[in-house]
């Protein structure tokens, strides 16, 4: 894989979290929601309305969180990484690639079972010092792609890192 932008490498890459990440994040809430629905549908139990109320309330919350995950986009351009999130209120974070200083990949047990990972990006950006790209496929080599673009932008802007070790 080439590390600098070229004709064969797209200028902008759009990444989205995998839908399975929703189930990984919301497994306890999904279990409580199902239990509330089952409890509310049973006859002869005390307070079946409470079970139905829990079911409907959690269903709305889970629907909102699923739509939020589906509307999350990460645009990796030549000079910026843009993160768009939100349902009713959209939030767009812009991170200049030359400000990125480090990367980390993390996989919970459930992510390992589902073939997903979280890529954590550390930067010197004041508004977004840490950005998590959650729900990325494990096989996707996101870090080398971003790292190549970071190095390209640092050279282009004449930015050098000075360490004090």
PDB file of C-alpha atoms in Angstrom:
ATOM      1  CA  UNK A   1       0.000   0.000   0.000  1.00  0.00           C
ATOM      2  CA  UNK A   2       1.313   3.419  -0.883  1.00  0.00           C
ATOM      3  CA  UNK A   3       1.556   5.917   1.932  1.00  0.00           C
ATOM      4  CA  UNK A   4       1.288   9.153  -0.027  1.00  0.00           C
ATOM      5  CA  UNK A   5      -1.784  10.271  -1.953  1.00  0.00           C
ATOM      6  CA  UNK A   6      -1.659   9.272  -5.586  1.00  0.00           C
ATOM      7  CA  UNK A   7      -3.948   8.613  -8.510  1.00  0.00           C
ATOM      8  CA  UNK A   8      -4.512   5.000  -7.417  1.00  0.00           C
ATOM      9  CA  UNK A   9      -5.369   6.051  -3.848  1.00  0.00           C
ATOM     10  CA  UNK A  10      -8.673   7.909  -3.421  1.00  0.00           C
ATOM     11  CA  UNK A  11      -8.442  11.512  -2.314  1.00  0.00           C
ATOM     12  CA  UNK A  12     -11.189  11.026   0.252  1.00  0.00           C
ATOM     13  CA  UNK A  13     -12.124   7.824   2.001  1.00  0.00           C
ATOM     14  CA  UNK A  14     -15.413   7.504   3.900  1.00  0.00           C
ATOM     15  CA  UNK A  15     -15.577   5.026   6.770  1.00  0.00           C
ATOM     16  CA  UNK A  16     -18.648   4.020   8.749  1.00  0.00           C
ATOM     17  CA  UNK A  17     -18.946   1.914  11.877  1.00  0.00           C
ATOM     18  CA  UNK A  18     -20.117  -1.636  11.231  1.00  0.00           C
ATOM     19  CA  UNK A  19     -23.714  -2.281  12.339  1.00  0.00           C
ATOM     20  CA  UNK A  20     -22.558  -5.134  14.594  1.00  0.00           C
ATOM     21  CA  UNK A  21     -20.929  -2.484  16.817  1.00  0.00           C
ATOM     22  CA  UNK A  22     -24.446  -1.485  17.892  1.00  0.00           C
ATOM     23  CA  UNK A  23     -25.101  -4.957  19.275  1.00  0.00           C
ATOM     24  CA  UNK A  24     -21.713  -5.010  20.986  1.00  0.00           C
ATOM     25  CA  UNK A  25     -22.328  -1.641  22.672  1.00  0.00           C
ATOM     26  CA  UNK A  26     -25.981  -2.181  23.539  1.00  0.00           C
ATOM     27  CA  UNK A  27     -26.116  -5.862  24.511  1.00  0.00           C
ATOM     28  CA  UNK A  28     -27.167  -5.248  28.149  1.00  0.00           C
ATOM     29  CA  UNK A  29     -29.852  -2.738  27.105  1.00  0.00           C
ATOM     30  CA  UNK A  30     -31.126  -5.119  24.435  1.00  0.00           C
ATOM     31  CA  UNK A  31     -31.398  -7.902  27.025  1.00  0.00           C
ATOM     32  CA  UNK A  32     -33.320  -5.672  29.473  1.00  0.00           C
ATOM     33  CA  UNK A  33     -35.576  -4.457  26.656  1.00  0.00           C
ATOM     34  CA  UNK A  34     -36.423  -8.019  25.623  1.00  0.00           C
ATOM     35  CA  UNK A  35     -36.984  -9.039  29.250  1.00  0.00           C
ATOM     36  CA  UNK A  36     -39.318  -6.070  29.758  1.00  0.00           C
ATOM     37  CA  UNK A  37     -41.293  -7.026  26.656  1.00  0.00           C
ATOM     38  CA  UNK A  38     -41.586 -10.646  27.728  1.00  0.00           C
ATOM     39  CA  UNK A  39     -42.523  -9.694  31.310  1.00  0.00           C
ATOM     40  CA  UNK A  40     -45.103  -7.173  30.119  1.00  0.00           C
ATOM     41  CA  UNK A  41     -46.725  -9.794  27.871  1.00  0.00           C
ATOM     42  CA  UNK A  42     -47.133 -12.388  30.597  1.00  0.00           C
ATOM     43  CA  UNK A  43     -50.471 -12.888  32.305  1.00  0.00           C
ATOM     44  CA  UNK A  44     -50.826 -13.054  36.066  1.00  0.00           C
ATOM     45  CA  UNK A  45     -47.622 -11.185  36.924  1.00  0.00           C
ATOM     46  CA  UNK A  46     -47.672  -8.077  39.116  1.00  0.00           C
ATOM     47  CA  UNK A  47     -47.264  -4.756  37.316  1.00  0.00           C
ATOM     48  CA  UNK A  48     -47.185  -5.893  33.682  1.00  0.00           C
ATOM     49  CA  UNK A  49     -47.533  -2.245  32.625  1.00  0.00           C
ATOM     50  CA  UNK A  50     -44.055  -1.570  34.075  1.00  0.00           C
ATOM     51  CA  UNK A  51     -42.578  -4.223  31.813  1.00  0.00           C
ATOM     52  CA  UNK A  52     -44.310  -2.738  28.778  1.00  0.00           C
ATOM     53  CA  UNK A  53     -43.147   0.761  29.766  1.00  0.00           C
ATOM     54  CA  UNK A  54     -39.540  -0.444  30.096  1.00  0.00           C
ATOM     55  CA  UNK A  55     -39.836  -2.170  26.718  1.00  0.00           C
ATOM     56  CA  UNK A  56     -41.147   0.911  24.892  1.00  0.00           C
ATOM     57  CA  UNK A  57     -38.780   3.363  26.590  1.00  0.00           C
ATOM     58  CA  UNK A  58     -35.693   1.232  25.915  1.00  0.00           C
ATOM     59  CA  UNK A  59     -36.893   0.546  22.368  1.00  0.00           C
ATOM     60  CA  UNK A  60     -36.942   4.283  21.666  1.00  0.00           C
ATOM     61  CA  UNK A  61     -33.511   4.782  23.244  1.00  0.00           C
ATOM     62  CA  UNK A  62     -32.054   1.855  21.283  1.00  0.00           C
ATOM     63  CA  UNK A  63     -33.597   3.097  18.039  1.00  0.00           C
ATOM     64  CA  UNK A  64     -32.031   6.524  18.610  1.00  0.00           C
ATOM     65  CA  UNK A  65     -28.609   4.963  19.330  1.00  0.00           C
ATOM     66  CA  UNK A  66     -28.834   2.758  16.231  1.00  0.00           C
ATOM     67  CA  UNK A  67     -29.684   5.735  14.015  1.00  0.00           C
ATOM     68  CA  UNK A  68     -26.847   7.709  15.668  1.00  0.00           C
ATOM     69  CA  UNK A  69     -24.386   4.929  14.824  1.00  0.00           C
ATOM     70  CA  UNK A  70     -25.695   4.688  11.250  1.00  0.00           C
ATOM     71  CA  UNK A  71     -25.303   8.446  10.736  1.00  0.00           C
ATOM     72  CA  UNK A  72     -21.695   8.472  11.960  1.00  0.00           C
ATOM     73  CA  UNK A  73     -19.186   9.017   9.143  1.00  0.00           C
ATOM     74  CA  UNK A  74     -15.426   9.411   9.149  1.00  0.00           C
ATOM     75  CA  UNK A  75     -14.019  11.179   6.078  1.00  0.00           C
ATOM     76  CA  UNK A  76     -10.281  10.730   5.649  1.00  0.00           C
ATOM     77  CA  UNK A  77      -9.152  13.343   3.169  1.00  0.00           C
ATOM     78  CA  UNK A  78      -5.722  14.370   1.992  1.00  0.00           C
ATOM     79  CA  UNK A  79      -5.389  17.128   4.612  1.00  0.00           C
ATOM     80  CA  UNK A  80      -8.183  16.541   7.163  1.00  0.00           C
ATOM     81  CA  UNK A  81      -9.989  13.834   9.062  1.00  0.00           C
ATOM     82  CA  UNK A  82     -13.649  14.803   9.441  1.00  0.00           C
ATOM     83  CA  UNK A  83     -16.003  13.110  11.890  1.00  0.00           C
ATOM     84  CA  UNK A  84     -19.756  13.651  11.431  1.00  0.00           C
ATOM     85  CA  UNK A  85     -22.139  12.484  14.155  1.00  0.00           C
ATOM     86  CA  UNK A  86     -25.664  13.116  15.358  1.00  0.00           C
ATOM     87  CA  UNK A  87     -29.328  12.599  14.630  1.00  0.00           C
ATOM     88  CA  UNK A  88     -31.255  15.742  15.541  1.00  0.00           C
ATOM     89  CA  UNK A  89     -28.182  17.892  16.060  1.00  0.00           C
ATOM     90  CA  UNK A  90     -25.247  17.163  13.760  1.00  0.00           C
ATOM     91  CA  UNK A  91     -21.738  17.647  15.071  1.00  0.00           C
ATOM     92  CA  UNK A  92     -18.808  17.850  12.658  1.00  0.00           C
ATOM     93  CA  UNK A  93     -15.239  17.686  13.994  1.00  0.00           C
ATOM     94  CA  UNK A  94     -12.344  18.646  11.725  1.00  0.00           C
ATOM     95  CA  UNK A  95      -8.886  17.383  12.568  1.00  0.00           C
ATOM     96  CA  UNK A  96      -5.907  18.491  10.544  1.00  0.00           C
ATOM     97  CA  UNK A  97      -3.880  15.411   9.670  1.00  0.00           C
ATOM     98  CA  UNK A  98      -0.550  17.081  10.448  1.00  0.00           C
ATOM     99  CA  UNK A  99      -1.696  17.404  14.093  1.00  0.00           C
ATOM    100  CA  UNK A 100      -2.031  13.644  14.590  1.00  0.00           C
ATOM    101  CA  UNK A 101       0.742  12.314  16.818  1.00  0.00           C
ATOM    102  CA  UNK A 102      -0.148   8.709  17.685  1.00  0.00           C
ATOM    103  CA  UNK A 103      -2.473   5.777  17.050  1.00  0.00           C
ATOM    104  CA  UNK A 104      -3.831   2.876  19.044  1.00  0.00           C
ATOM    105  CA  UNK A 105      -5.956  -0.100  18.048  1.00  0.00           C
ATOM    106  CA  UNK A 106      -8.200  -1.697  20.643  1.00  0.00           C
ATOM    107  CA  UNK A 107     -10.455  -4.756  20.542  1.00  0.00           C
ATOM    108  CA  UNK A 108     -12.820  -5.815  23.283  1.00  0.00           C
ATOM    109  CA  UNK A 109     -13.668  -9.498  23.549  1.00  0.00           C
ATOM    110  CA  UNK A 110     -16.953  -8.976  21.686  1.00  0.00           C
ATOM    111  CA  UNK A 111     -15.179  -6.985  18.960  1.00  0.00           C
ATOM    112  CA  UNK A 112     -12.666  -9.803  18.567  1.00  0.00           C
ATOM    113  CA  UNK A 113     -15.503 -12.313  18.134  1.00  0.00           C
ATOM    114  CA  UNK A 114     -17.190 -10.078  15.540  1.00  0.00           C
ATOM    115  CA  UNK A 115     -14.015  -9.110  13.645  1.00  0.00           C
ATOM    116  CA  UNK A 116     -14.160  -5.424  14.584  1.00  0.00           C
ATOM    117  CA  UNK A 117     -11.804  -2.952  16.247  1.00  0.00           C
ATOM    118  CA  UNK A 118     -11.585   0.586  17.575  1.00  0.00           C
ATOM    119  CA  UNK A 119      -8.871   2.841  16.173  1.00  0.00           C
ATOM    120  CA  UNK A 120      -7.927   5.597  18.611  1.00  0.00           C
ATOM    121  CA  UNK A 121      -6.230   8.669  17.180  1.00  0.00           C
ATOM    122  CA  UNK A 122      -4.317  11.090  19.408  1.00  0.00           C
ATOM    123  CA  UNK A 123      -3.643  14.619  18.206  1.00  0.00           C
ATOM    124  CA  UNK A 124      -2.509  18.027  19.354  1.00  0.00           C
ATOM    125  CA  UNK A 125      -5.879  19.458  18.293  1.00  0.00           C
ATOM    126  CA  UNK A 126      -7.413  21.432  21.173  1.00  0.00           C
ATOM    127  CA  UNK A 127     -11.019  20.509  20.430  1.00  0.00           C
ATOM    128  CA  UNK A 128     -10.413  16.840  19.653  1.00  0.00           C
ATOM    129  CA  UNK A 129      -7.278  15.529  21.365  1.00  0.00           C
ATOM    130  CA  UNK A 130      -8.593  11.954  21.039  1.00  0.00           C
ATOM    131  CA  UNK A 131     -10.845  10.538  18.358  1.00  0.00           C
ATOM    132  CA  UNK A 132     -12.173   6.975  18.428  1.00  0.00           C
ATOM    133  CA  UNK A 133     -13.123   5.304  15.166  1.00  0.00           C
ATOM    134  CA  UNK A 134     -15.318   2.542  16.587  1.00  0.00           C
ATOM    135  CA  UNK A 135     -16.690  -0.446  14.760  1.00  0.00           C
ATOM    136  CA  UNK A 136     -14.023  -0.625  12.058  1.00  0.00           C
ATOM    137  CA  UNK A 137     -13.394  -3.983  10.418  1.00  0.00           C
ATOM    138  CA  UNK A 138     -10.307  -5.703  11.796  1.00  0.00           C
ATOM    139  CA  UNK A 139      -8.948  -6.454   8.308  1.00  0.00           C
ATOM    140  CA  UNK A 140      -9.026  -2.786   7.235  1.00  0.00           C
ATOM    141  CA  UNK A 141      -5.585  -1.188   7.502  1.00  0.00           C
ATOM    142  CA  UNK A 142      -6.697   2.255   8.589  1.00  0.00           C
ATOM    143  CA  UNK A 143      -3.620   3.209  10.625  1.00  0.00           C
ATOM    144  CA  UNK A 144      -1.073   2.840   7.766  1.00  0.00           C
ATOM    145  CA  UNK A 145      -3.363   4.838   5.459  1.00  0.00           C
ATOM    146  CA  UNK A 146      -3.796   7.719   7.925  1.00  0.00           C
ATOM    147  CA  UNK A 147      -0.157   7.554   9.002  1.00  0.00           C
ATOM    148  CA  UNK A 148       0.991   7.920   5.400  1.00  0.00           C
ATOM    149  CA  UNK A 149      -1.222  10.952   4.926  1.00  0.00           C
ATOM    150  CA  UNK A 150      -0.036  12.423   8.235  1.00  0.00           C
ATOM    151  CA  UNK A 151       3.615  12.095   7.188  1.00  0.00           C
ATOM    152  CA  UNK A 152       2.815  13.557   3.755  1.00  0.00           C
ATOM    153  CA  UNK A 153       1.138  16.611   5.352  1.00  0.00           C
ATOM    154  CA  UNK A 154       3.917  17.116   7.881  1.00  0.00           C
ATOM    155  CA  UNK A 155       6.523  17.127   5.094  1.00  0.00           C
ATOM    156  CA  UNK A 156       4.354  19.391   2.951  1.00  0.00           C
ATOM    157  CA  UNK A 157       3.966  21.927   5.774  1.00  0.00           C
ATOM    158  CA  UNK A 158       7.552  21.581   7.035  1.00  0.00           C
ATOM    159  CA  UNK A 159       6.536  20.308  10.469  1.00  0.00           C
ATOM    160  CA  UNK A 160       9.104  18.291  12.415  1.00  0.00           C
ATOM    161  CA  UNK A 161       8.719  16.635  15.804  1.00  0.00           C
ATOM    162  CA  UNK A 162      11.286  17.553  18.422  1.00  0.00           C
ATOM    163  CA  UNK A 163      11.628  15.104  21.294  1.00  0.00           C
ATOM    164  CA  UNK A 164      13.356  15.613  24.602  1.00  0.00           C
ATOM    165  CA  UNK A 165      14.525  12.121  25.648  1.00  0.00           C
TER     166      UNK A 165
END
